[in-house]
Coordinates of C-alpha atoms in Angstrom, one line a residue:
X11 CA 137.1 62.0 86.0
X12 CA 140.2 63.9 87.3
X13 CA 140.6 67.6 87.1
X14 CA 143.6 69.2 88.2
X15 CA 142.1 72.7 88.8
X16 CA 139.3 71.2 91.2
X17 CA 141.8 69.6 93.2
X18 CA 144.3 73.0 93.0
X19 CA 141.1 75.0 94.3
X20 CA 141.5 77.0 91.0
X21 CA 137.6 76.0 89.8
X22 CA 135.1 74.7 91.6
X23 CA 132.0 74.5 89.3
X24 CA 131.9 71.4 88.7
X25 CA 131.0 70.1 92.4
X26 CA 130.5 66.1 92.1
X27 CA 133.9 66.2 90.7
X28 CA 135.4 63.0 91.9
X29 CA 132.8 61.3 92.9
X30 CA 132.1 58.5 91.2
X31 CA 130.5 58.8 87.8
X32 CA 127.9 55.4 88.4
X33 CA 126.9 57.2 92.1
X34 CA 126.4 60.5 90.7
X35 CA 123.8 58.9 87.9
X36 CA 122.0 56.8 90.7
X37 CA 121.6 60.4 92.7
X38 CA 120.2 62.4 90.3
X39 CA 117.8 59.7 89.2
X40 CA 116.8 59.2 93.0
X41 CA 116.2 62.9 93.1
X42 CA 114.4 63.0 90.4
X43 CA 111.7 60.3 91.4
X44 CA 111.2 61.2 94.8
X45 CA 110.5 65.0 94.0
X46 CA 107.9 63.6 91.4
X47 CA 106.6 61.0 93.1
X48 CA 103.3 62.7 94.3
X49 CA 102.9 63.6 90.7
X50 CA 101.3 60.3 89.7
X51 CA 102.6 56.5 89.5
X52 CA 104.9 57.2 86.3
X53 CA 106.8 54.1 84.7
X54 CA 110.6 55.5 85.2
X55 CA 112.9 54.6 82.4
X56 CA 116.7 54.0 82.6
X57 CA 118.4 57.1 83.4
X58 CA 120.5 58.0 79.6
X59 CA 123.9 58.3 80.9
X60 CA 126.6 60.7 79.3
X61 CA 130.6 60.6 78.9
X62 CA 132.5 61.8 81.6
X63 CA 134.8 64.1 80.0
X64 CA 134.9 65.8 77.2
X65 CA 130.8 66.2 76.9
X66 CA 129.9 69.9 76.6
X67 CA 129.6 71.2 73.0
X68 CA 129.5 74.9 73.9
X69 CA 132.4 76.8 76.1
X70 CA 131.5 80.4 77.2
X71 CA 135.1 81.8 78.0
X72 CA 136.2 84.5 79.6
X73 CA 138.7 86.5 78.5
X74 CA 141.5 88.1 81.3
X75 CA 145.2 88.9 81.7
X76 CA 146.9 90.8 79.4
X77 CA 147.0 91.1 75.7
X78 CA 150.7 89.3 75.6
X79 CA 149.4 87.0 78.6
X80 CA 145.4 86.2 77.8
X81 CA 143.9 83.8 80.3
X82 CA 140.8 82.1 78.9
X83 CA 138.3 80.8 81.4
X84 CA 136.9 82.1 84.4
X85 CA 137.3 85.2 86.8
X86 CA 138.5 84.9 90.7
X87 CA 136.8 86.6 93.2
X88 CA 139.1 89.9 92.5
X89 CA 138.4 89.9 89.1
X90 CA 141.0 88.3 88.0
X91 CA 141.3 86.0 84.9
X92 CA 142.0 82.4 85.4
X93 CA 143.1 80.4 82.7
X94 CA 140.8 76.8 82.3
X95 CA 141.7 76.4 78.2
X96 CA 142.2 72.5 79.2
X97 CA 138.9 72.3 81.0
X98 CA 138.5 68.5 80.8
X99 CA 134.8 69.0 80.3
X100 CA 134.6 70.7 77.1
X101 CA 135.2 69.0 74.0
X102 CA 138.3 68.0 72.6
X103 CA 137.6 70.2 69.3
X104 CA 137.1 73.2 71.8
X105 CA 139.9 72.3 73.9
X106 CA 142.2 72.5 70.7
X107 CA 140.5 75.5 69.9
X108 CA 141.3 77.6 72.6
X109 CA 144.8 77.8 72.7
X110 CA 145.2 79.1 68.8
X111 CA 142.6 81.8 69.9
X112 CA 144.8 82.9 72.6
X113 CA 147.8 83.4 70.4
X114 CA 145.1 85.3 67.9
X115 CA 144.2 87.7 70.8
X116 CA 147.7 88.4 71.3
X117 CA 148.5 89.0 67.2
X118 CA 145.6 91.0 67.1
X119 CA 145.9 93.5 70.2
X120 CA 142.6 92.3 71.5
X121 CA 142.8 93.9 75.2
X122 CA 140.9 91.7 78.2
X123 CA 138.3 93.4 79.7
X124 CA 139.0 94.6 83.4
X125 CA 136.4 94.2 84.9
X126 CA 137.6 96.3 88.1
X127 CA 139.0 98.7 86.1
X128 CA 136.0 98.4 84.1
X129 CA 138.6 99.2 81.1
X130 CA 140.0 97.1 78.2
X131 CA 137.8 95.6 74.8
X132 CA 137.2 91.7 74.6
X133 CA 135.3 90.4 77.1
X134 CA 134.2 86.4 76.3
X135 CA 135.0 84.3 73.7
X136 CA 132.2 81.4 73.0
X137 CA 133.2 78.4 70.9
X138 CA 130.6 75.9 70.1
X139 CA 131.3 72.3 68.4
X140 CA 129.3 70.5 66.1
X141 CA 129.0 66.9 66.0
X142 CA 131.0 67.1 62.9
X143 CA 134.1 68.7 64.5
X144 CA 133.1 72.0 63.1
X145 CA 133.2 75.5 65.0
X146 CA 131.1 78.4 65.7
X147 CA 133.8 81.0 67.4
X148 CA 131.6 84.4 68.7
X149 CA 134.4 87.4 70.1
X150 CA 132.0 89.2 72.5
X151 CA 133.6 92.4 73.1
X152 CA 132.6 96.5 73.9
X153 CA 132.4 98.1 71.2
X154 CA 132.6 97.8 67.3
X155 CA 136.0 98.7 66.9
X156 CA 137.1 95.3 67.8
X157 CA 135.2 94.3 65.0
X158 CA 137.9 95.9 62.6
X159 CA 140.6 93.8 64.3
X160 CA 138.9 90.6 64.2
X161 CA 138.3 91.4 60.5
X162 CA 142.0 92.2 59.6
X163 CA 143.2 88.9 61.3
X164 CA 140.2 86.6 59.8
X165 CA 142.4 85.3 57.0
X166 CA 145.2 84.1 59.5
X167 CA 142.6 82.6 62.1
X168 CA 140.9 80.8 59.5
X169 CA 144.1 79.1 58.2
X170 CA 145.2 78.3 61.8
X171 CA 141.5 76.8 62.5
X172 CA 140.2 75.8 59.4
X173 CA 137.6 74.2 61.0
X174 CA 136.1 77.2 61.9
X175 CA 132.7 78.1 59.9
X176 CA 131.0 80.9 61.4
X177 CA 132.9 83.8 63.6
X178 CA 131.2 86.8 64.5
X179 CA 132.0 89.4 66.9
X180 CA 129.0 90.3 69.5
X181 CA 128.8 94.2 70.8
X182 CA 127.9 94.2 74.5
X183 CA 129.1 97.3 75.6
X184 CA 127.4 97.1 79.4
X185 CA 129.3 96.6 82.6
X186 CA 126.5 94.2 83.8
X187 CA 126.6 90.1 84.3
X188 CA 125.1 89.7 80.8
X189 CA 127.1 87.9 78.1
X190 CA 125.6 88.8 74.8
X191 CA 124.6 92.1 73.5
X192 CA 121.8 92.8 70.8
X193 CA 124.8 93.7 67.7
X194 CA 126.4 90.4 66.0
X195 CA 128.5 90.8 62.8
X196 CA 129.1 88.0 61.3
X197 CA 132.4 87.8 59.5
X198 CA 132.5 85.0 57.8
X199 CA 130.4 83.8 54.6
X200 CA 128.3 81.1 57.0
X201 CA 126.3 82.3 59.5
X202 CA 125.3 79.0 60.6
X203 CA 126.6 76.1 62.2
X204 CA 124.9 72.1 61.3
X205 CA 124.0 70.4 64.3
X206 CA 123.5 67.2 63.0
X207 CA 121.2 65.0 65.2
X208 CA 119.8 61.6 64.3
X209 CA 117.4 62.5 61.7
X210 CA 117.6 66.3 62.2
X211 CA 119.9 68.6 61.0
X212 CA 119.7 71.6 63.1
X213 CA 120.9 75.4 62.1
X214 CA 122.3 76.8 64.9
X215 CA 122.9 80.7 64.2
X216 CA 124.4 82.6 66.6
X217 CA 123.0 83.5 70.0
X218 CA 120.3 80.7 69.5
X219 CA 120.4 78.0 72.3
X220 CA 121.2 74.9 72.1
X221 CA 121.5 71.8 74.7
X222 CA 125.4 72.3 75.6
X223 CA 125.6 68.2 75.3
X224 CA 124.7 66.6 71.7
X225 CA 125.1 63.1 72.7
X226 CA 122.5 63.2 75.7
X227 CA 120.3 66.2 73.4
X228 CA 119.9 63.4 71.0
X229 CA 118.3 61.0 73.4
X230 CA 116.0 63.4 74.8
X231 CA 114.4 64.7 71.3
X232 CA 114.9 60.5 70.5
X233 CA 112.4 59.7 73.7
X234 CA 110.0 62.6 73.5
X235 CA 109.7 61.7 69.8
X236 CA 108.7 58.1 70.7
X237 CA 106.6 59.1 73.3
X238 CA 104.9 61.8 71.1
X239 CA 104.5 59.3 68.1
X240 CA 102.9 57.2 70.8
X241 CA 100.0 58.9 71.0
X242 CA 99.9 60.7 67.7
X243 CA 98.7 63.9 67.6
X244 CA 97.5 65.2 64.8
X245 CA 98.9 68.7 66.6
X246 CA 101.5 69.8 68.6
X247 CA 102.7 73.0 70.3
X248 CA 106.7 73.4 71.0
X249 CA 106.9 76.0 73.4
X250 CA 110.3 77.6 74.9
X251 CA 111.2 76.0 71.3
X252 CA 114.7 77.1 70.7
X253 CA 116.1 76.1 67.8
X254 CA 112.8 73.8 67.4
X255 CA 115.0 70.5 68.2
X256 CA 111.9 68.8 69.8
X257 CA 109.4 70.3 66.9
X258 CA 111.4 69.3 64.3
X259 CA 111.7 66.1 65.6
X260 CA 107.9 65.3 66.2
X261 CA 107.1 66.0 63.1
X262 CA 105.3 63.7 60.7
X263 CA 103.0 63.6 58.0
X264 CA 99.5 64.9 58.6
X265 CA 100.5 66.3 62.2
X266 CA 100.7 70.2 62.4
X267 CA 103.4 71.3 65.2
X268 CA 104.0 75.0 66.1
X269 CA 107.3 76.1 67.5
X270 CA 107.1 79.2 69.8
X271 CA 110.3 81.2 70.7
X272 CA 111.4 84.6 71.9
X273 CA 114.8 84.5 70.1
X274 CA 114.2 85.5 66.9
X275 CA 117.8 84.3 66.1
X276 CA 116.8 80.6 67.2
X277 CA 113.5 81.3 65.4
X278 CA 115.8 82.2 62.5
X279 CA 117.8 79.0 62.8
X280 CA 114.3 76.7 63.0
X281 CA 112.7 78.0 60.5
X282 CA 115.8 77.7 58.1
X283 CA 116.2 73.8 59.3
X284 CA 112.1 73.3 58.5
X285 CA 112.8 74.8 54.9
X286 CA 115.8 72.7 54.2
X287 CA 114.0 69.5 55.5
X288 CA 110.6 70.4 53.3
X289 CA 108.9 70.2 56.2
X290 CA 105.7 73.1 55.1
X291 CA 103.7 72.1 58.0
X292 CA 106.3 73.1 60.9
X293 CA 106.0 76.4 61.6
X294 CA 107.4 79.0 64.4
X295 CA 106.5 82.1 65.6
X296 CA 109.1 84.4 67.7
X297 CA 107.0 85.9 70.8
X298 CA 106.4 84.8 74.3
X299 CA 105.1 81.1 74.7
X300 CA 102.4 81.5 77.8
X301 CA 100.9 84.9 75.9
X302 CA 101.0 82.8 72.8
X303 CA 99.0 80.0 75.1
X304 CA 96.4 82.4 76.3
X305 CA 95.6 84.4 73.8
X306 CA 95.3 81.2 71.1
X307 CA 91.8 80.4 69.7
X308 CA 92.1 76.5 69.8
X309 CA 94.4 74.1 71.8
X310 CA 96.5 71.4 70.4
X311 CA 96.2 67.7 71.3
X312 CA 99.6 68.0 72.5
X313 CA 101.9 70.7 74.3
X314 CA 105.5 69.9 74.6
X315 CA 107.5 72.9 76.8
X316 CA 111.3 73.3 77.7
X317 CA 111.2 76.1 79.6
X318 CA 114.5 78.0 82.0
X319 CA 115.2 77.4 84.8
X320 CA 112.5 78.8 86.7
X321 CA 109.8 76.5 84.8
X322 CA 106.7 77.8 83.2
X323 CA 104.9 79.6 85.7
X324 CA 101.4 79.7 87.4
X325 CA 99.9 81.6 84.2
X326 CA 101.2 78.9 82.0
X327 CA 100.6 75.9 83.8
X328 CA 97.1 77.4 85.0
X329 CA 96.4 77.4 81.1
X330 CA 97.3 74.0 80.6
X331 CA 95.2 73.1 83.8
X332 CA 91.7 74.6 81.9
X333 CA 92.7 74.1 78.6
X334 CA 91.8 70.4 77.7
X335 CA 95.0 69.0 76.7
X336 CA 95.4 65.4 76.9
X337 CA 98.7 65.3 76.8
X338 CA 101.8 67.3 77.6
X339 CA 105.8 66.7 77.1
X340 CA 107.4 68.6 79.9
X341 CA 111.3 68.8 79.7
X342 CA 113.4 70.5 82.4
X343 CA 116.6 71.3 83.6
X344 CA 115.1 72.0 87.8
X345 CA 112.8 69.3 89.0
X346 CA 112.0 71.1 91.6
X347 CA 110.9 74.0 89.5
X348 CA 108.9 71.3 87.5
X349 CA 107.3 69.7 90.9
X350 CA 106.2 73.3 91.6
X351 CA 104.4 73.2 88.1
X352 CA 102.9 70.0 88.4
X353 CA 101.5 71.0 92.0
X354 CA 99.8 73.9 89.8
X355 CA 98.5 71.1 87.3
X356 CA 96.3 68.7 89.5
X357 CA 94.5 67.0 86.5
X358 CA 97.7 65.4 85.1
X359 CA 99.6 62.9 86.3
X360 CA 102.9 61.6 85.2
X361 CA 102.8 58.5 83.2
X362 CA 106.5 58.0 82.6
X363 CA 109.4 59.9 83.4
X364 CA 113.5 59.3 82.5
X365 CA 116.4 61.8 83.8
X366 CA 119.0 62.6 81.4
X367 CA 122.5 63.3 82.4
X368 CA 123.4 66.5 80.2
X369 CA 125.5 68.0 82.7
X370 CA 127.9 65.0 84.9
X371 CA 130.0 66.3 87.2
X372 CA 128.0 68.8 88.6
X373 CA 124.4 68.3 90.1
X374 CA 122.3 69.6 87.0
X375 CA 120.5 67.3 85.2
X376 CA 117.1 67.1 82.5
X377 CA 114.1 65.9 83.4
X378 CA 111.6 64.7 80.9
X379 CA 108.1 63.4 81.7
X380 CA 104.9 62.6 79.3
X381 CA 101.5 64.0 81.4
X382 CA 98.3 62.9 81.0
X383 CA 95.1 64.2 81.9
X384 CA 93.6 62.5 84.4

């Protein structure tokens, strides 16, 4: 993949950007086994590869320059807004997207947020695509009075992208590096957007995660569900759930899974997806997954976790260690964060283990393995 604002020295977030796609897969896989390896003599399957281009379903914008002249993209190191609205990683849905929402910023006297000046309204726009072209367009701006705007201009926006089926505006009035605030109004009659995923149709409500790449996302809850049906369960814990993509997934008749979320939105979004599948024996519960662990009377047979960045933790995984598990899905976005886990979980080993590009052209990647007790 080329991308002419890597080469200008405009962006640089994508850092394997231009080298080749089949060497950058090979890496990542490499990685990925030899930070495991003392982990246990797992069977590694085929690394799931991902398009090159035009893969990420989410775009997190933000919004400079001037109300005439918006830039959509990214900041420099001054503060300044950079325009990236034909970012060749986002999808073409988004990329089409962006432009019209520039010209409805400028229609609708939405000022940029300077962040120097710390002055002016709108500070991101987030547009997320669904695998049926469909959009979920979030304003995230100061203060409710760009709500009114946004409002007054819905009819026009709409016509202009009638593919558009949710839009809210998010209040985060805060100078800090945080996106989202707690306030969403949502303008529009939907409120969700379908993420439609093999078998699963997911509900994806605002400022509820969701893997930013459907095409590799589907794989992964595609092998954890083998691997869980594999052993079969008769119960399951999802914690770090989301939107419940992997508990919605695993489920099956006469198996009990619980999902366990902080969000409440994405605990919103999964229980609304469990309801419309008539699926009465998938529940989820918004609260903190390790004090949910700890403080539960029973174990299940099987604990799946997709935890940040960071991983689970020592409390978590030392609660897995003593708990009597037999089996645990563990799917990350470090593996070093999950080799530090696993060095806190001596009596598992890894039994098999595939990498899964969601993020090419940069050197993030998921990692899922099945653990068994030893």
């Amino acid at each position: 993949m080329d991308c002419s604002y890597f080469d200008a020295g405009v962006c640089r977030s994508c850092t394997l950007m231009g080298v080749p796609y089949a060497e950058q897969l090979d890496g990542k896989d490499r990685l990925a086994r030899d930070l495991l390896a003392p982990y246990g003599d797992a069977t590694w399957l085929a690394p799931v590869a991902s398009a090159e281009a035009g893969y990420r379903n989410k775009a997190k914008m933000v919004i400079g320059g001037s109300v005439e002249q918006p830039t959509i993209g990214i900041l420099d190191e001054a503060g300044r807004g950079v325009d990236l609205r034909e970012c060749g990683i986002c999808s073409p849905g988004i990329r089409a997207a962006l432009p019209v929402l520039a010209r409805f910023i400028t229609r609708q006297r939405l000022e940029p947020y300077r962040v120097p000046e710390r002055q002016g309204e709108l500070k991101y726009v987030l547009v997320t695509e669904s695998p049926d072209h469909e959009l979920m367009v979030r304003f995230v701006a100061r203060s409710e009075q760009t709500v009114a705007r946004v409002r007054a201009g819905l009819g026009r926006l709409l016509g202009d992208l009638p593919n558009a089926r949710v839009v809210t505006v998010n209040v985060q009035p805060e100078h800090k590096a945080v996106v989202e605030g707690d306030t969403e109004v949502v303008l529009t009659r939907e409120s969700t957007l379908t993420m439609r995923l093999g078998p699963v149709s997911l509900r994806l409500r605002p400022q509820s995660f969701f893997q930013t790449n459907t095409d590799v996302a589907t794989a992964l809850y595609g092998q954890v569900a083998a691997w869980v049906d594999e052993i079969g369960p008769a119960s399951v814990w999802d914690l770090y759930c989301g939107v419940g993509g992997f508990a919605l997934h695993v489920a099956a008749p006469g198996r009990r899974v619980v999902g366990v979320e902080t969000s409440r939105e994405a605990v919103r979004s999964a229980r609304a997806t469990a309801a419309a599948a008539g699926l009465p024996q998938v529940a989820f519960r918004a609260g903190d997954a390790t004090a949910f662990a700890v403080s539960a009377a029973a174990a299940p047979e099987l604990v799946i976790v997709n935890p940040p960045r960071r991983g689970i933790g020592a409390e978590l995984a030392g609660w897995l260690e003593g708990s009597g598990v037999g089996s645990v899905v563990y799917s990350s976005c470090n593996p070093k964060s999950l080799a530090h886990d696993l060095a806190r979980m001596p009596s598992y080993r890894v039994r098999a283990g595939r990498v899964l590009d969601m993020f090419p052209q940069t050197g993030h990647m998921e990692v899922a393995v099945l653990l068994e007790r030893r």
